[in-house]
Every structure is written in C-alpha cells, then in structure tokens.
mmCIF file with all atom_site columns, C-alpha atoms and ligand atoms in Angstrom:
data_model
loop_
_atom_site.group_PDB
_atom_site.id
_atom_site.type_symbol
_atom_site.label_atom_id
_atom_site.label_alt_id
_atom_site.label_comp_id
_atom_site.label_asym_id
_atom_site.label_entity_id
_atom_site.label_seq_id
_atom_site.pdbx_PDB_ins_code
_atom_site.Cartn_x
_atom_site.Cartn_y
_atom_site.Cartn_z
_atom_site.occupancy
_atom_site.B_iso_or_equiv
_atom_site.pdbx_formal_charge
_atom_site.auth_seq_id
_atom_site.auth_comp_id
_atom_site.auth_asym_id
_atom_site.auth_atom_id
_atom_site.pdbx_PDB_model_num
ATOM   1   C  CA  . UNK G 1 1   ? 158.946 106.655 70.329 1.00 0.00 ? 3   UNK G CA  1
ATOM   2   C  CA  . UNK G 1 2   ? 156.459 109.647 71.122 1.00 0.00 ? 4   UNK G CA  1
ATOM   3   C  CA  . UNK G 1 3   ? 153.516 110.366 69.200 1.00 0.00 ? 5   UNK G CA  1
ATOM   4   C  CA  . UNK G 1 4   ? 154.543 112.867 66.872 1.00 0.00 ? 6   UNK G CA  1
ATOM   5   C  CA  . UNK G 1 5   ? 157.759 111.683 66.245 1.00 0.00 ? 7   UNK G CA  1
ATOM   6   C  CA  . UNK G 1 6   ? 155.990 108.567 64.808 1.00 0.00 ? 8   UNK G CA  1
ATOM   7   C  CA  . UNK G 1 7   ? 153.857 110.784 63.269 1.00 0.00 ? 9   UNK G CA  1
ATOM   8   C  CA  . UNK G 1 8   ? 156.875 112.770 61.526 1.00 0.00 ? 10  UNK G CA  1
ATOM   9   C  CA  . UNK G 1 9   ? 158.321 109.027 60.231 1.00 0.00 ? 11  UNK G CA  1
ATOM   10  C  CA  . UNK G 1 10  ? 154.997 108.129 58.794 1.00 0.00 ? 12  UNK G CA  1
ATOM   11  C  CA  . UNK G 1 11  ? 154.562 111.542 57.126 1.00 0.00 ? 13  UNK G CA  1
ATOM   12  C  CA  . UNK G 1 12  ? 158.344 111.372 56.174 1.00 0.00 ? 14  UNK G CA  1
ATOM   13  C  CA  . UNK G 1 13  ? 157.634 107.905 54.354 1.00 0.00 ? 15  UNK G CA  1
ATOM   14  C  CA  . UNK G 1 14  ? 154.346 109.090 52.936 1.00 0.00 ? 16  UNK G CA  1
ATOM   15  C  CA  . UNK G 1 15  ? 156.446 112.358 51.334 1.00 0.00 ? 17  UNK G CA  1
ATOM   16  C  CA  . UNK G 1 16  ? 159.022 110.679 49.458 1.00 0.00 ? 18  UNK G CA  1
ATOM   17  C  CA  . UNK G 1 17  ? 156.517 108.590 47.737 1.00 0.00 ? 19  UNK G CA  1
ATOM   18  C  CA  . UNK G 1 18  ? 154.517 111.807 46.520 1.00 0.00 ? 20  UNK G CA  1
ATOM   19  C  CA  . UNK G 1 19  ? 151.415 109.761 47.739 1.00 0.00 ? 21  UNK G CA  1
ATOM   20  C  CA  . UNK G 1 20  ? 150.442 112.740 49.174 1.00 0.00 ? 22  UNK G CA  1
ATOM   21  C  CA  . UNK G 1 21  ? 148.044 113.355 46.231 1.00 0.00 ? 23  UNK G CA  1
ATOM   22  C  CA  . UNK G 1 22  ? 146.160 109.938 47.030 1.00 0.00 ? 24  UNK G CA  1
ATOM   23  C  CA  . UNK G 1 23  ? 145.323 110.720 50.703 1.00 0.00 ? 25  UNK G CA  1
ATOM   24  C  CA  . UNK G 1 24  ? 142.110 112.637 50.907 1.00 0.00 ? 26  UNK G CA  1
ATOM   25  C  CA  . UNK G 1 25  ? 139.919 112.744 54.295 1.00 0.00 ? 27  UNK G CA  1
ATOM   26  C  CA  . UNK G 1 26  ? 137.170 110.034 52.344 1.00 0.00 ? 28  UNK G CA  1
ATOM   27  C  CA  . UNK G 1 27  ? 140.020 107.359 51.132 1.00 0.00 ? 29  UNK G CA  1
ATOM   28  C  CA  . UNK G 1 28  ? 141.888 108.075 54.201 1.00 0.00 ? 30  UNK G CA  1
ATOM   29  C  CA  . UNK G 1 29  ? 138.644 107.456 56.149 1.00 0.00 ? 31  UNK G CA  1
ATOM   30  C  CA  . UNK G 1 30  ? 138.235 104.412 54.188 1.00 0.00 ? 32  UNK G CA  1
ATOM   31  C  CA  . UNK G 1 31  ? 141.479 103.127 54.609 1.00 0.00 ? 33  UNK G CA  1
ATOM   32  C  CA  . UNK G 1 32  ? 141.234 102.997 58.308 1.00 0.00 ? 34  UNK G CA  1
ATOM   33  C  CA  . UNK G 1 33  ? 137.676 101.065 57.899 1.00 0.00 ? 35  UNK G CA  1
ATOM   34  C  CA  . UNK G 1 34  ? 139.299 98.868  55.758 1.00 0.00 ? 36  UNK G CA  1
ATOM   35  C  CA  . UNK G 1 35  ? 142.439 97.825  57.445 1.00 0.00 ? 37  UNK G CA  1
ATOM   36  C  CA  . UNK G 1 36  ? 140.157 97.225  60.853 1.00 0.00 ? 38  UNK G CA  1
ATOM   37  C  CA  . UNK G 1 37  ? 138.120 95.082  58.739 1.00 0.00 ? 39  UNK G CA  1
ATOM   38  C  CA  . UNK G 1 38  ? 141.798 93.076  57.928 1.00 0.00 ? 40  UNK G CA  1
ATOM   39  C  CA  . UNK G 1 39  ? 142.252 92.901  61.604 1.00 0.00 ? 41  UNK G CA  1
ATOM   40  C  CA  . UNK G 1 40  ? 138.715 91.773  62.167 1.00 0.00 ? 42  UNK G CA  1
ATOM   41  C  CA  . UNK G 1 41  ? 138.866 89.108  59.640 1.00 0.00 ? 43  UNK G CA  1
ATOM   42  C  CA  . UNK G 1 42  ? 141.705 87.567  61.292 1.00 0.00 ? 44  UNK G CA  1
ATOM   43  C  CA  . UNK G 1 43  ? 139.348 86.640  63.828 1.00 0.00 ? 45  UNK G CA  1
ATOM   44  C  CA  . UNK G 1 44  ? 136.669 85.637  61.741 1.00 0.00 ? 46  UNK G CA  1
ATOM   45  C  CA  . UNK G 1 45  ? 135.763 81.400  62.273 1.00 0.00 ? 47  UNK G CA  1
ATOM   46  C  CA  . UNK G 1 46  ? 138.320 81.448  64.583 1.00 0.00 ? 48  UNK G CA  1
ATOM   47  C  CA  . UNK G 1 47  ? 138.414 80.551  68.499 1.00 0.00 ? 49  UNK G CA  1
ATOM   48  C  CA  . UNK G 1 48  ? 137.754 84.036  70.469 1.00 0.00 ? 50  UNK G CA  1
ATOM   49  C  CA  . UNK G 1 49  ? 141.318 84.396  71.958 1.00 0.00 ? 51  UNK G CA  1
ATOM   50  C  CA  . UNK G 1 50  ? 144.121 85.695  70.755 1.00 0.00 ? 52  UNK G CA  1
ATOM   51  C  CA  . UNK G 1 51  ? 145.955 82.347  71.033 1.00 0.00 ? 53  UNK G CA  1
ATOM   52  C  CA  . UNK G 1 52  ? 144.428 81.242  67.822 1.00 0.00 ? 54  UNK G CA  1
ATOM   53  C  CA  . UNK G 1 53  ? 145.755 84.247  66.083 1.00 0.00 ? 55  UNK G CA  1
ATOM   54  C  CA  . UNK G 1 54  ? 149.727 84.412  65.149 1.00 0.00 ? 56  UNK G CA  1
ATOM   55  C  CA  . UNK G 1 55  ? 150.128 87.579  66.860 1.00 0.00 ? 57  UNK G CA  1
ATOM   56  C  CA  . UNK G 1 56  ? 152.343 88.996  63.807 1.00 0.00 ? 58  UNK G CA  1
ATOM   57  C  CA  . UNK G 1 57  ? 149.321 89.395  61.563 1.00 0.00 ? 59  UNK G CA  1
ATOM   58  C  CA  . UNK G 1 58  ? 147.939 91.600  64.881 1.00 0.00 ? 60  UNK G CA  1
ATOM   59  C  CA  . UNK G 1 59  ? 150.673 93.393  65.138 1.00 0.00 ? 61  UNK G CA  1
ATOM   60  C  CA  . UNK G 1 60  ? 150.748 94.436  61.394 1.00 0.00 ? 62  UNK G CA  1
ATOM   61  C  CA  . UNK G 1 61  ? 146.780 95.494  60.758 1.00 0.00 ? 63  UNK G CA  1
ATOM   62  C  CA  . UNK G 1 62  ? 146.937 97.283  63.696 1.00 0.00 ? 64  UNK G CA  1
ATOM   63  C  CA  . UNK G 1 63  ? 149.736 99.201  63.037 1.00 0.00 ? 65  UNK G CA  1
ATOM   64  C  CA  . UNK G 1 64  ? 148.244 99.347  59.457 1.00 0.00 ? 66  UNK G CA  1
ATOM   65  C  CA  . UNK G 1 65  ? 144.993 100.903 61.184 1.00 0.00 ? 67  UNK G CA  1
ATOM   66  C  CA  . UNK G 1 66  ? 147.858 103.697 63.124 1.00 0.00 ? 68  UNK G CA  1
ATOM   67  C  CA  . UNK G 1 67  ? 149.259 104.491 59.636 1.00 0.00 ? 69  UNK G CA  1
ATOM   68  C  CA  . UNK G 1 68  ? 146.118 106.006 58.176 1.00 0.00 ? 70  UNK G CA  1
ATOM   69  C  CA  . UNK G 1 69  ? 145.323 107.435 61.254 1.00 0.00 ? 71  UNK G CA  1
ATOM   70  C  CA  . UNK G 1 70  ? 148.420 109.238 61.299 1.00 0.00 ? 72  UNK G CA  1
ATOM   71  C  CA  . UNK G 1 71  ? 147.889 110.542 58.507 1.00 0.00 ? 73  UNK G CA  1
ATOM   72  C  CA  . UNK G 1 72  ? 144.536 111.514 58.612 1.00 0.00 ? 74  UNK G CA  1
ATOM   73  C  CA  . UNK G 1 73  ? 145.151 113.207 61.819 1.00 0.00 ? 75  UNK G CA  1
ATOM   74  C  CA  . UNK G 1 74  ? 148.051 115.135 60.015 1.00 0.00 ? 76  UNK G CA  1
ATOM   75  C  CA  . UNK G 1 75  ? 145.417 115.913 57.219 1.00 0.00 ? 77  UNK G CA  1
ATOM   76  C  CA  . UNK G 1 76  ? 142.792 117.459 60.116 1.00 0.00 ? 78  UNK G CA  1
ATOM   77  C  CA  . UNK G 1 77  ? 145.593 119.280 61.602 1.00 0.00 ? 79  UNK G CA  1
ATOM   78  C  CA  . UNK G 1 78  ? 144.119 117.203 65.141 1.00 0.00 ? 80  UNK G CA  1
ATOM   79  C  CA  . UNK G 1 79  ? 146.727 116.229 67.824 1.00 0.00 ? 81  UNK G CA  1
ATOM   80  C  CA  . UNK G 1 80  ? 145.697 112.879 68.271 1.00 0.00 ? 82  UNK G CA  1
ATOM   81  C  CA  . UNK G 1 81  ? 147.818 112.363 71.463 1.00 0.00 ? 83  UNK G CA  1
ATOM   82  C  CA  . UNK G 1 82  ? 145.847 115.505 72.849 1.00 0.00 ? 84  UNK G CA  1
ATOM   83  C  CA  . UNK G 1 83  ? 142.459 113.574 71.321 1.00 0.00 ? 85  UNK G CA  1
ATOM   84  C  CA  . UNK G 1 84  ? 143.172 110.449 73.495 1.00 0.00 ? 86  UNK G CA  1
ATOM   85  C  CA  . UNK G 1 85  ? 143.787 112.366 76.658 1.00 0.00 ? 87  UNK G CA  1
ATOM   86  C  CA  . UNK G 1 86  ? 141.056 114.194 76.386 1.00 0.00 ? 88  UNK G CA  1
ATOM   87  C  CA  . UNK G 1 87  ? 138.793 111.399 75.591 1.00 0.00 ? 89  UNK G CA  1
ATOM   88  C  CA  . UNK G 1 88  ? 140.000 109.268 78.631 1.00 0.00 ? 90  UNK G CA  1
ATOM   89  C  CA  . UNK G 1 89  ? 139.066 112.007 80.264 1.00 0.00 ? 91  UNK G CA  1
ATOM   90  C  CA  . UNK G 1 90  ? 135.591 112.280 79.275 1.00 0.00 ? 92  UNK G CA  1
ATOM   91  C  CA  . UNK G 1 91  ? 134.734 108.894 80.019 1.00 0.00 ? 93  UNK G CA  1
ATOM   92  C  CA  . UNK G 1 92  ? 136.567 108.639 83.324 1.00 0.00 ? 94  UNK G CA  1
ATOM   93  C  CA  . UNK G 1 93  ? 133.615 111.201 84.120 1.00 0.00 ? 95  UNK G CA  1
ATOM   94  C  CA  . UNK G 1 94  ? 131.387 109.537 82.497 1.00 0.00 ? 96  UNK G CA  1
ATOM   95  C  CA  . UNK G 1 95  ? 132.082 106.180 83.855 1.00 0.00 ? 97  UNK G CA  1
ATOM   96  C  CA  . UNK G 1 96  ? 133.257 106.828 87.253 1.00 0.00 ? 98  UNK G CA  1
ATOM   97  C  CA  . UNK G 1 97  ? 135.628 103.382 88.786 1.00 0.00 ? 99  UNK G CA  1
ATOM   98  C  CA  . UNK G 1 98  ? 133.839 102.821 91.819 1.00 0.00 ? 100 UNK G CA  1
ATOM   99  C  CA  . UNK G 1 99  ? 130.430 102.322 89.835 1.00 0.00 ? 101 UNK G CA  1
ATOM   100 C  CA  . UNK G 1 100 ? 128.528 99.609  88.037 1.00 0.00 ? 102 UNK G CA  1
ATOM   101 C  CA  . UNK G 1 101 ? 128.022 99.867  84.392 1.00 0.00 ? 103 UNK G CA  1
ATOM   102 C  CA  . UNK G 1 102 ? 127.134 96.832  83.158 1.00 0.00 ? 104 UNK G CA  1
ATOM   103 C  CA  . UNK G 1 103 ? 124.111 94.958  84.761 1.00 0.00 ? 105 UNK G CA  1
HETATM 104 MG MG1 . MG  U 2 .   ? 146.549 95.611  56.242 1.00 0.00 ? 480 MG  U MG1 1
#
C-alpha cells in the first residue's frame, strides 16, 4: 500500500469518528512521543534483541507511532513520503558510504 493511500485509510478512520476535533499539532505531537515511549518500554529490563520481544507488540506501537504521524503530517499539510526522500538524501551527503563515521 503507498503512502498516501495509507494515509487516506487513516484519515478515513479518523473522520468517521469526528475525532478530528481532538487532534491538534501539541496532542498529536504528544501522541507520537508517547506511543515511542510504549515501544521503548517493551524493551525496558529486557535482553537487547528483538528475540526477547514477541514481535506483535512491535508491530503494533510502531504502527501506533505511523498513525499519529499520519495524521500529523495531514495536519502540516507535509508529504511525508517527499520528507523521507529528501532526508535520505541529505544524509547520504552528509555521510558519504565509502567513509568512516564512527571512530
Ligand atoms: Mg500504543
């Protein structure tokens, strides 16, 4: 599914709901902060490796985390599709492949 088809589904959802009303830039904001810190906590006390981790729960906080950005991104009239590319970019010039970055 593209981008802004997902984006239409999400918005579609949001719509019928009239929730609309709830979603403004700060709580949307939050929301993302919020369901990272879900995915985070999965890991928290646990082995670092996503063995330990029923990959499920991943699978829903981070689509959780997609949701609000979405929607946020539909708020900020931002293509976030265009966003990524564009930000790939900038750090493939910023970080070229064939040099070190970490020493
Ligand atoms: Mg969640």
């Amino acid at each position: 599914m593209e981008l802004e088809e997902l984006q239409r589904e999400v918005i579609r959802f949001r719509d019928e709901r009239e929730w609309e009303r709830f979603h403004t830039p700060k709580d949307l904001t939050l929301s993302i902060s919020i369901e990272a810190a879900e995915l985070l906590e999965l890991f928290q006390w646990k082995e670092d490796s996503l063995k330990s981790i029923e990959k499920e729960r991943i699978r829903e906080e981070m689509a959780d985390v997609m949701i609000y950005l979405l929607i946020l991104a539909d708020r900020a009239d931002i293509d976030l599709g265009e966003a990524v590319k564009e930000k790939v970019k900038m750090n493939e010039e910023k970080y070229p492949p064939d040099e070190e970055h970490f020493s």
